[in-house]
């Protein structure tokens, strides 16, 4: 039998229902804050990701699914969403009427990482991006929105980690300080990090190799290098979070795996997922729109890892498939035909129905209805059809009512309504 490709996954019905709930909760919450949905393709020109995510990142160096397109272009399955959303914002001049745009999107991303629990080669994200607002209150509002969304899902043990990476100017001083520390410790660093010391020493702070983590733990803190403007910006972010009662931990070594971040960066972390601690991450990327050929527009956003979040939600609550409201225990050709019509009419009223078309005894049909958790069973046999009444059984109370066939849909609907589901 041909099996699933390693690093990819099937989302089976029980879990898929939780995905729907999480997606709907995000849509509802984000739309309260003025976000609208954008859908971009999963394939983009490779150059888009190279220019935005950065040439020295793990993603661009080794994780992208890249293949030849037409002519000389290379194409890549998107490893993240922000670059595509920025491209669309520029390409369709979404800034023309008003530079402020709040966009969200939901969909799969692709990275050729080493597959393990919580780390897949296709995974899904919910992304939110805000364009055109430089105010630190926007950063705080975005983090507030994200944490309220997570709170509503009742996932325990999530922490907000917060840092500022400063602007390109003040970060230069920090880079120099990191280089000075790291270049004396190359014997303890992985080969990627040694190679990146010169070009991009911040990458080392995000390396997951244990030796590099130890070295990173003693690295200088960006907080000591922020310029006055960046410092003031960050202070307003934290004051905004304090005002809204959002708890956070300052994490001076939080850098994130993409190069485009400036100033505020944050991550939602948990201890409940083993080695994979990040549930969501984001931050400001004030230079990216201009860098990709658009106007100079500040921006801030985040991405939620759906696979990890759903795993946490499922650990906190049992997953139950929605049972049918009405199960038709129909026996015989004539009964199937009538039940088939009634089921259609009930479904038109928004009622969940299930019919068993197999030739089974009433006892076996009742057992199946029970197993599915059906709320009501309609017993339809040849005799019931002759007498023009069928029995409606309420499974929880075992109460049985005779329902006239001429008025079946209305009566069943009323019974369901009375029973309060
Ligand atoms: P990590 O530190 O775990 O590698 P990341 O910093 O690479 O995460 P981002 O690029 O910021 O992650 O993506 C945002 C979120 O997407 C992460 O917080 C995580 O929940 C999820 N995510 C990232 N990569 C994967 C993956 N390979 N499989 C499943 N989820 C992922
Ligand atoms: Mg990663």
GROMACS .gro file of C-alpha atoms and ligand atoms in nm:
model
  453
    1UNK     CA    1   0.000   0.000   0.000
    2UNK     CA    2   0.128   0.348  -0.085
    3UNK     CA    3   0.183   0.545   0.235
    4UNK     CA    4   0.185   0.909   0.329
    5UNK     CA    5   0.509   1.095   0.251
    6UNK     CA    6   0.731   1.141   0.558
    7UNK     CA    7   0.697   1.486   0.710
    8UNK     CA    8   0.343   1.530   0.576
    9UNK     CA    9   0.021   1.451   0.758
   10UNK     CA   10  -0.345   1.370   0.722
   11UNK     CA   11  -0.589   1.564   0.935
   12UNK     CA   12  -0.859   1.311   1.018
   13UNK     CA   13  -1.226   1.406   1.078
   14UNK     CA   14  -1.219   1.453   1.459
   15UNK     CA   15  -0.911   1.672   1.439
   16UNK     CA   16  -1.036   1.853   1.128
   17UNK     CA   17  -1.336   1.968   1.329
   18UNK     CA   18  -1.103   2.129   1.583
   19UNK     CA   19  -0.918   2.297   1.294
   20UNK     CA   20  -1.247   2.445   1.177
   21UNK     CA   21  -1.328   2.570   1.528
   22UNK     CA   22  -0.985   2.730   1.566
   23UNK     CA   23  -1.005   2.892   1.222
   24UNK     CA   24  -1.352   3.027   1.292
   25UNK     CA   25  -1.244   3.165   1.629
   26UNK     CA   26  -0.955   3.344   1.456
   27UNK     CA   27  -1.178   3.488   1.183
   28UNK     CA   28  -1.430   3.617   1.438
   29UNK     CA   29  -1.168   3.770   1.665
   30UNK     CA   30  -0.957   3.925   1.386
   31UNK     CA   31  -1.258   4.071   1.209
   32UNK     CA   32  -1.346   4.251   1.536
   33UNK     CA   33  -1.020   4.438   1.496
   34UNK     CA   34  -1.080   4.536   1.133
   35UNK     CA   35  -0.891   4.256   0.957
   36UNK     CA   36  -1.007   4.117   0.625
   37UNK     CA   37  -0.900   3.795   0.462
   38UNK     CA   38  -0.651   3.772   0.178
   39UNK     CA   39  -0.565   3.449  -0.009
   40UNK     CA   40  -0.240   3.427  -0.198
   41UNK     CA   41  -0.105   3.131  -0.398
   42UNK     CA   42   0.120   2.865  -0.246
   43UNK     CA   43   0.372   2.912  -0.530
   44UNK     CA   44   0.578   3.229  -0.571
   45UNK     CA   45   0.900   3.324  -0.744
   46UNK     CA   46   1.196   3.203  -0.542
   47UNK     CA   47   1.346   3.554  -0.551
   48UNK     CA   48   1.060   3.684  -0.336
   49UNK     CA   49   1.159   3.462  -0.043
   50UNK     CA   50   1.532   3.510  -0.090
   51UNK     CA   51   1.495   3.884  -0.078
   52UNK     CA   52   1.260   3.897   0.219
   53UNK     CA   53   1.344   3.608   0.451
   54UNK     CA   54   1.718   3.651   0.392
   55UNK     CA   55   1.989   3.454   0.216
   56UNK     CA   56   2.159   3.336   0.538
   57UNK     CA   57   1.851   3.191   0.707
   58UNK     CA   58   1.789   2.818   0.747
   59UNK     CA   59   1.471   2.853   0.545
   60UNK     CA   60   1.640   2.998   0.236
   61UNK     CA   61   1.965   2.804   0.268
   62UNK     CA   62   1.820   2.458   0.299
   63UNK     CA   63   1.446   2.430   0.360
   64UNK     CA   64   1.271   2.560   0.048
   65UNK     CA   65   1.096   2.339  -0.206
   66UNK     CA   66   1.224   2.500  -0.523
   67UNK     CA   67   1.177   2.391  -0.884
   68UNK     CA   68   1.214   2.543  -1.231
   69UNK     CA   69   0.925   2.747  -1.372
   70UNK     CA   70   0.891   2.877  -1.724
   71UNK     CA   71   1.190   3.049  -1.891
   72UNK     CA   72   1.463   3.115  -1.638
   73UNK     CA   73   1.255   3.166  -1.327
   74UNK     CA   74   1.273   2.947  -1.021
   75UNK     CA   75   0.957   2.883  -0.824
   76UNK     CA   76   0.917   2.792  -0.457
   77UNK     CA   77   0.638   2.651  -0.243
   78UNK     CA   78   0.586   2.927   0.011
   79UNK     CA   79   0.767   2.863   0.341
   80UNK     CA   80   0.580   3.148   0.512
   81UNK     CA   81   0.306   3.397   0.434
   82UNK     CA   82   0.432   3.747   0.502
   83UNK     CA   83   0.642   3.778   0.185
   84UNK     CA   84   0.343   3.684  -0.033
   85UNK     CA   85   0.107   3.920   0.147
   86UNK     CA   86   0.357   4.204   0.111
   87UNK     CA   87   0.394   4.123  -0.260
   88UNK     CA   88   0.016   4.134  -0.303
   89UNK     CA   89  -0.010   4.459  -0.103
   90UNK     CA   90   0.243   4.620  -0.338
   91UNK     CA   91   0.127   4.458  -0.664
   92UNK     CA   92  -0.239   4.554  -0.618
   93UNK     CA   93  -0.153   4.894  -0.466
   94UNK     CA   94  -0.359   4.812  -0.159
   95UNK     CA   95  -0.206   5.127  -0.008
   96UNK     CA   96  -0.356   5.358  -0.272
   97UNK     CA   97  -0.675   5.472  -0.097
   98UNK     CA   98  -0.533   5.441   0.254
   99UNK     CA   99  -0.195   5.298   0.355
  100UNK     CA  100  -0.351   5.121   0.655
  101UNK     CA  101  -0.450   4.766   0.574
  102UNK     CA  102  -0.513   4.480   0.814
  103UNK     CA  103  -0.501   4.143   0.644
  104UNK     CA  104  -0.519   3.785   0.762
  105UNK     CA  105  -0.476   3.456   0.582
  106UNK     CA  106  -0.496   3.087   0.664
  107UNK     CA  107  -0.318   2.812   0.476
  108UNK     CA  108  -0.035   2.565   0.431
  109UNK     CA  109   0.339   2.642   0.432
  110UNK     CA  110   0.623   2.416   0.315
  111UNK     CA  111   0.970   2.373   0.465
  112UNK     CA  112   1.206   2.082   0.413
  113UNK     CA  113   1.291   2.048   0.782
  114UNK     CA  114   1.380   1.734   0.969
  115UNK     CA  115   1.040   1.578   1.042
  116UNK     CA  116   0.959   1.521   1.409
  117UNK     CA  117   0.667   1.568   1.644
  118UNK     CA  118   0.534   1.923   1.596
  119UNK     CA  119   0.762   1.983   1.297
  120UNK     CA  120   0.629   1.893   0.954
  121UNK     CA  121   0.720   1.965   0.595
  122UNK     CA  122   0.371   2.094   0.524
  123UNK     CA  123   0.216   2.281   0.813
  124UNK     CA  124  -0.053   2.545   0.837
  125UNK     CA  125  -0.047   2.895   0.971
  126UNK     CA  126  -0.293   3.167   1.053
  127UNK     CA  127  -0.123   3.495   0.965
  128UNK     CA  128  -0.214   3.851   1.051
  129UNK     CA  129  -0.040   4.153   0.899
  130UNK     CA  130  -0.095   4.525   0.963
  131UNK     CA  131   0.040   4.778   0.714
  132UNK     CA  132   0.079   5.151   0.756
  133UNK     CA  133   0.085   5.189   1.135
  134UNK     CA  134   0.411   5.272   1.308
  135UNK     CA  135   0.257   5.330   1.648
  136UNK     CA  136   0.371   5.088   1.920
  137UNK     CA  137   0.007   5.069   2.030
  138UNK     CA  138  -0.053   4.864   1.716
  139UNK     CA  139   0.210   4.611   1.827
  140UNK     CA  140   0.046   4.592   2.169
  141UNK     CA  141  -0.300   4.560   2.017
  142UNK     CA  142  -0.185   4.279   1.790
  143UNK     CA  143  -0.037   4.088   2.085
  144UNK     CA  144  -0.355   4.155   2.282
  145UNK     CA  145  -0.565   4.019   1.994
  146UNK     CA  146  -0.346   3.710   1.968
  147UNK     CA  147  -0.349   3.634   2.340
  148UNK     CA  148  -0.726   3.686   2.370
  149UNK     CA  149  -0.777   3.450   2.078
  150UNK     CA  150  -0.560   3.188   2.251
  151UNK     CA  151  -0.728   3.243   2.589
  152UNK     CA  152  -1.066   3.175   2.431
  153UNK     CA  153  -0.939   2.834   2.316
  154UNK     CA  154  -0.866   2.742   2.680
  155UNK     CA  155  -0.511   2.625   2.620
  156UNK     CA  156  -0.320   2.638   2.948
  157UNK     CA  157   0.046   2.728   2.998
  158UNK     CA  158   0.110   2.974   2.714
  159UNK     CA  159   0.364   3.252   2.769
  160UNK     CA  160   0.435   3.566   2.569
  161UNK     CA  161   0.806   3.626   2.507
  162UNK     CA  162   0.888   3.978   2.400
  163UNK     CA  163   1.193   4.157   2.267
  164UNK     CA  164   1.295   4.450   2.051
  165UNK     CA  165   1.551   4.405   1.775
  166UNK     CA  166   1.588   4.778   1.721
  167UNK     CA  167   1.623   4.946   1.384
  168UNK     CA  168   1.896   4.882   1.124
  169UNK     CA  169   2.106   5.159   1.281
  170UNK     CA  170   2.111   5.053   1.644
  171UNK     CA  171   2.127   4.688   1.549
  172UNK     CA  172   2.465   4.744   1.386
  173UNK     CA  173   2.623   4.809   1.723
  174UNK     CA  174   2.463   4.495   1.859
  175UNK     CA  175   2.590   4.290   1.563
  176UNK     CA  176   2.945   4.409   1.632
  177UNK     CA  177   2.913   4.312   1.998
  178UNK     CA  178   2.784   3.965   1.904
  179UNK     CA  179   3.066   3.913   1.654
  180UNK     CA  180   3.321   4.005   1.919
  181UNK     CA  181   3.180   3.743   2.158
  182UNK     CA  182   3.117   3.464   1.907
  183UNK     CA  183   3.442   3.482   1.715
  184UNK     CA  184   3.626   3.379   2.031
  185UNK     CA  185   3.403   3.072   2.074
  186UNK     CA  186   3.392   2.915   1.730
  187UNK     CA  187   3.503   2.578   1.870
  188UNK     CA  188   3.167   2.551   2.052
  189UNK     CA  189   2.947   2.654   1.758
  190UNK     CA  190   2.789   2.452   1.478
  191UNK     CA  191   2.932   2.500   1.129
  192UNK     CA  192   2.629   2.707   1.011
  193UNK     CA  193   2.679   2.951   1.296
  194UNK     CA  194   3.055   2.981   1.241
  195UNK     CA  195   2.986   3.062   0.877
  196UNK     CA  196   2.722   3.322   0.970
  197UNK     CA  197   2.924   3.513   1.233
  198UNK     CA  198   3.042   3.773   0.983
  199UNK     CA  199   2.738   3.819   0.767
  200UNK     CA  200   2.456   3.767   1.012
  201UNK     CA  201   2.553   3.703   1.376
  202UNK     CA  202   2.193   3.744   1.500
  203UNK     CA  203   2.109   3.411   1.337
  204UNK     CA  204   2.317   3.239   1.601
  205UNK     CA  205   2.071   3.342   1.871
  206UNK     CA  206   1.799   3.140   1.693
  207UNK     CA  207   2.010   2.827   1.638
  208UNK     CA  208   1.860   2.514   1.795
  209UNK     CA  209   2.191   2.322   1.833
  210UNK     CA  210   2.259   2.275   2.208
  211UNK     CA  211   2.621   2.402   2.197
  212UNK     CA  212   2.511   2.718   2.016
  213UNK     CA  213   2.231   2.767   2.268
  214UNK     CA  214   2.482   2.765   2.552
  215UNK     CA  215   2.698   3.024   2.382
  216UNK     CA  216   2.389   3.231   2.298
  217UNK     CA  217   2.281   3.231   2.664
  218UNK     CA  218   2.583   3.446   2.755
  219UNK     CA  219   2.551   3.677   2.456
  220UNK     CA  220   2.499   4.050   2.508
  221UNK     CA  221   2.141   4.175   2.518
  222UNK     CA  222   1.986   4.393   2.246
  223UNK     CA  223   1.818   4.595   2.521
  224UNK     CA  224   2.154   4.758   2.594
  225UNK     CA  225   2.194   4.873   2.233
  226UNK     CA  226   1.853   5.023   2.150
  227UNK     CA  227   1.863   5.383   2.026
  228UNK     CA  228   1.639   5.640   2.197
  229UNK     CA  229   1.357   5.606   1.942
  230UNK     CA  230   1.356   5.228   1.951
  231UNK     CA  231   1.374   5.228   2.329
  232UNK     CA  232   1.078   5.465   2.352
  233UNK     CA  233   0.884   5.254   2.100
  234UNK     CA  234   0.944   4.939   2.301
  235UNK     CA  235   0.848   5.108   2.629
  236UNK     CA  236   0.512   5.204   2.482
  237UNK     CA  237   0.456   4.846   2.363
  238UNK     CA  238   0.512   4.714   2.714
  239UNK     CA  239   0.304   4.995   2.870
  240UNK     CA  240   0.023   4.909   2.628
  241UNK     CA  241   0.038   4.542   2.726
  242UNK     CA  242   0.042   4.638   3.094
  243UNK     CA  243  -0.264   4.858   3.041
  244UNK     CA  244  -0.451   4.565   2.884
  245UNK     CA  245  -0.339   4.317   3.150
  246UNK     CA  246  -0.139   4.102   2.908
  247UNK     CA  247   0.140   3.916   3.089
  248UNK     CA  248   0.473   3.880   2.906
  249UNK     CA  249   0.835   3.793   2.971
  250UNK     CA  250   1.114   4.003   2.830
  251UNK     CA  251   1.342   3.775   2.634
  252UNK     CA  252   1.646   3.973   2.521
  253UNK     CA  253   1.770   3.692   2.296
  254UNK     CA  254   1.452   3.632   2.101
  255UNK     CA  255   1.541   3.698   1.737
  256UNK     CA  256   1.314   3.478   1.520
  257UNK     CA  257   1.423   3.287   1.211
  258UNK     CA  258   1.363   3.551   0.945
  259UNK     CA  259   1.579   3.851   0.867
  260UNK     CA  260   1.314   4.112   0.802
  261UNK     CA  261   1.214   4.182   1.162
  262UNK     CA  262   1.277   4.524   1.319
  263UNK     CA  263   1.192   4.653   1.666
  264UNK     CA  264   0.919   4.446   1.840
  265UNK     CA  265   0.948   4.068   1.812
  266UNK     CA  266   0.745   3.818   2.010
  267UNK     CA  267   0.670   3.454   2.042
  268UNK     CA  268   0.401   3.252   2.217
  269UNK     CA  269   0.571   2.958   2.386
  270UNK     CA  270   0.463   2.647   2.574
  271UNK     CA  271   0.634   2.363   2.756
  272UNK     CA  272   0.361   2.119   2.656
  273UNK     CA  273   0.495   2.027   2.310
  274UNK     CA  274   0.838   1.891   2.395
  275UNK     CA  275   1.119   2.035   2.187
  276UNK     CA  276   0.885   2.246   1.976
  277UNK     CA  277   0.806   2.534   2.207
  278UNK     CA  278   0.683   2.804   1.966
  279UNK     CA  279   0.310   2.816   1.900
  280UNK     CA  280   0.311   3.157   1.733
  281UNK     CA  281   0.562   3.424   1.648
  282UNK     CA  282   0.572   3.767   1.499
  283UNK     CA  283   0.698   4.118   1.506
  284UNK     CA  284   0.752   4.441   1.321
  285UNK     CA  285   0.903   4.454   0.973
  286UNK     CA  286   0.915   4.824   0.893
  287UNK     CA  287   1.158   4.798   0.603
  288UNK     CA  288   1.015   4.505   0.410
  289UNK     CA  289   0.750   4.673   0.194
  290UNK     CA  290   1.003   4.920   0.060
  291UNK     CA  291   1.269   4.651   0.025
  292UNK     CA  292   1.034   4.453  -0.200
  293UNK     CA  293   0.971   4.754  -0.424
  294UNK     CA  294   0.675   4.919  -0.252
  295UNK     CA  295   0.637   5.254  -0.078
  296UNK     CA  296   0.793   5.315   0.262
  297UNK     CA  297   0.521   5.167   0.481
  298UNK     CA  298   0.575   5.026   0.831
  299UNK     CA  299   0.425   4.687   0.913
  300UNK     CA  300   0.379   4.439   1.194
  301UNK     CA  301   0.233   4.088   1.201
  302UNK     CA  302   0.237   3.737   1.337
  303UNK     CA  303   0.194   3.373   1.239
  304UNK     CA  304   0.023   3.105   1.445
  305UNK     CA  305   0.131   2.744   1.392
  306UNK     CA  306  -0.201   2.563   1.350
  307UNK     CA  307  -0.066   2.208   1.383
  308UNK     CA  308   0.089   2.283   1.720
  309UNK     CA  309  -0.204   2.491   1.842
  310UNK     CA  310  -0.459   2.223   1.751
  311UNK     CA  311  -0.249   1.965   1.930
  312UNK     CA  312  -0.267   2.177   2.246
  313UNK     CA  313  -0.641   2.232   2.208
  314UNK     CA  314  -0.698   1.858   2.165
  315UNK     CA  315  -0.491   1.777   2.471
  316UNK     CA  316  -0.709   2.013   2.674
  317UNK     CA  317  -1.051   1.895   2.556
  318UNK     CA  318  -1.192   1.568   2.424
  319UNK     CA  319  -1.278   1.569   2.055
  320UNK     CA  320  -1.630   1.459   1.973
  321UNK     CA  321  -1.766   1.438   1.623
  322UNK     CA  322  -2.105   1.606   1.593
  323UNK     CA  323  -2.364   1.330   1.612
  324UNK     CA  324  -2.670   1.316   1.386
  325UNK     CA  325  -2.986   1.474   1.525
  326UNK     CA  326  -3.200   1.218   1.343
  327UNK     CA  327  -3.105   0.863   1.252
  328UNK     CA  328  -3.346   0.682   1.019
  329UNK     CA  329  -3.385   0.317   1.108
  330UNK     CA  330  -3.546   0.237   0.775
  331UNK     CA  331  -3.624  -0.123   0.680
  332UNK     CA  332  -3.712  -0.230   0.327
  333UNK     CA  333  -3.724  -0.073  -0.016
  334UNK     CA  334  -4.033   0.142   0.039
  335UNK     CA  335  -3.902   0.266   0.376
  336UNK     CA  336  -3.564   0.360   0.229
  337UNK     CA  337  -3.732   0.559  -0.044
  338UNK     CA  338  -3.949   0.759   0.200
  339UNK     CA  339  -3.668   0.803   0.456
  340UNK     CA  340  -3.440   0.922   0.177
  341UNK     CA  341  -3.691   1.197   0.091
  342UNK     CA  342  -3.752   1.300   0.454
  343UNK     CA  343  -3.380   1.309   0.524
  344UNK     CA  344  -3.335   1.548   0.233
  345UNK     CA  345  -3.614   1.773   0.359
  346UNK     CA  346  -3.482   1.773   0.717
  347UNK     CA  347  -3.132   1.859   0.595
  348UNK     CA  348  -3.284   2.155   0.409
  349UNK     CA  349  -3.393   2.276   0.754
  350UNK     CA  350  -3.036   2.256   0.882
  351UNK     CA  351  -3.089   1.930   1.071
  352UNK     CA  352  -2.812   1.668   1.074
  353UNK     CA  353  -2.942   1.336   0.940
  354UNK     CA  354  -2.811   0.985   0.886
  355UNK     CA  355  -2.981   0.690   0.710
  356UNK     CA  356  -2.871   0.330   0.714
  357UNK     CA  357  -2.951   0.173   0.376
  358UNK     CA  358  -2.826  -0.171   0.470
  359UNK     CA  359  -3.050  -0.469   0.532
  360UNK     CA  360  -3.030  -0.502   0.907
  361UNK     CA  361  -3.262  -0.584   1.192
  362UNK     CA  362  -3.415  -0.306   1.397
  363UNK     CA  363  -3.197  -0.415   1.687
  364UNK     CA  364  -2.878  -0.375   1.483
  365UNK     CA  365  -2.995  -0.037   1.353
  366UNK     CA  366  -3.066   0.086   1.706
  367UNK     CA  367  -2.721  -0.025   1.815
  368UNK     CA  368  -2.565   0.173   1.534
  369UNK     CA  369  -2.774   0.483   1.617
  370UNK     CA  370  -2.654   0.454   1.973
  371UNK     CA  371  -2.291   0.424   1.866
  372UNK     CA  372  -2.319   0.737   1.650
  373UNK     CA  373  -2.471   0.927   1.943
  374UNK     CA  374  -2.792   1.006   1.750
  375UNK     CA  375  -3.032   1.225   1.937
  376UNK     CA  376  -3.350   1.083   1.780
  377UNK     CA  377  -3.424   0.768   1.582
  378UNK     CA  378  -3.710   0.753   1.333
  379UNK     CA  379  -3.829   0.396   1.293
  380UNK     CA  380  -3.965   0.343   0.942
  381UNK     CA  381  -4.084  -0.004   0.840
  382UNK     CA  382  -4.347  -0.139   0.598
  383UNK     CA  383  -4.604  -0.153   0.880
  384UNK     CA  384  -4.537   0.208   0.988
  385UNK     CA  385  -4.586   0.325   0.631
  386UNK     CA  386  -4.917   0.137   0.601
  387UNK     CA  387  -5.043   0.288   0.925
  388UNK     CA  388  -4.914   0.628   0.814
  389UNK     CA  389  -4.735   0.691   1.145
  390UNK     CA  390  -4.371   0.633   1.226
  391UNK     CA  391  -4.211   0.620   1.572
  392UNK     CA  392  -3.973   0.887   1.685
  393UNK     CA  393  -3.753   0.769   1.970
  394UNK     CA  394  -3.563   1.013   2.190
  395UNK     CA  395  -3.249   0.818   2.269
  396UNK     CA  396  -3.161   0.983   2.599
  397UNK     CA  397  -3.504   0.935   2.764
  398UNK     CA  398  -3.619   0.639   2.551
  399UNK     CA  399  -3.952   0.825   2.511
  400UNK     CA  400  -4.130   0.722   2.192
  401UNK     CA  401  -4.377   0.939   2.000
  402UNK     CA  402  -4.599   0.845   1.706
  403UNK     CA  403  -4.546   1.092   1.422
  404UNK     CA  404  -4.799   1.121   1.135
  405UNK     CA  405  -4.614   1.076   0.804
  406UNK     CA  406  -4.806   1.359   0.637
  407UNK     CA  407  -4.657   1.612   0.874
  408UNK     CA  408  -4.327   1.443   0.954
  409UNK     CA  409  -4.074   1.718   0.886
  410UNK     CA  410  -4.260   1.981   1.091
  411UNK     CA  411  -4.318   1.749   1.387
  412UNK     CA  412  -3.961   1.619   1.396
  413UNK     CA  413  -3.826   1.970   1.373
  414UNK     CA  414  -4.046   2.076   1.664
  415UNK     CA  415  -3.933   1.779   1.875
  416UNK     CA  416  -3.569   1.860   1.816
  417UNK     CA  417  -3.631   2.219   1.907
  418UNK     CA  418  -3.816   2.118   2.226
  419UNK     CA  419  -3.534   1.892   2.333
  420UNK     CA  420  -3.307   2.194   2.322
  421UNK     CA  421  -3.024   2.100   2.089
  422LIG     P1  422   1.054   2.710   1.524
  422LIG     O1  423   1.131   2.798   1.614
  422LIG     O2  424   0.974   2.606   1.598
  422LIG     O3  425   1.133   2.654   1.411
  422LIG     P2  426   0.985   2.926   1.354
  422LIG     O4  427   1.042   3.040   1.428
  422LIG     O5  428   1.060   2.869   1.241
  422LIG     O6  429   0.945   2.809   1.457
  422LIG     P3  430   0.786   3.085   1.221
  422LIG     O7  431   0.851   3.087   1.091
  422LIG     O8  432   0.784   3.208   1.301
  422LIG     O9  433   0.839   2.962   1.309
  422LIG    O10  434   0.635   3.033   1.205
  422LIG     C1  435   0.535   3.062   1.305
  422LIG     C2  436   0.482   2.936   1.368
  422LIG    O11  437   0.463   2.833   1.272
  422LIG     C3  438   0.575   2.873   1.469
  422LIG    O12  439   0.562   2.938   1.592
  422LIG     C4  440   0.527   2.730   1.474
  422LIG    O13  441   0.417   2.717   1.561
  422LIG     C5  442   0.481   2.707   1.333
  422LIG     N1  443   0.582   2.628   1.259
  422LIG     C6  444   0.698   2.669   1.204
  422LIG     N2  445   0.762   2.569   1.141
  422LIG     C7  446   0.683   2.460   1.157
  422LIG     C8  447   0.691   2.323   1.114
  422LIG     N3  448   0.793   2.280   1.040
  422LIG     N4  449   0.593   2.238   1.149
  422LIG     C9  450   0.488   2.280   1.223
  422LIG     N5  451   0.473   2.406   1.265
  422LIG    C10  452   0.568   2.497   1.234
  423LIG    MG1  453   1.192   2.712   1.221
   0.00000   0.00000   0.00000
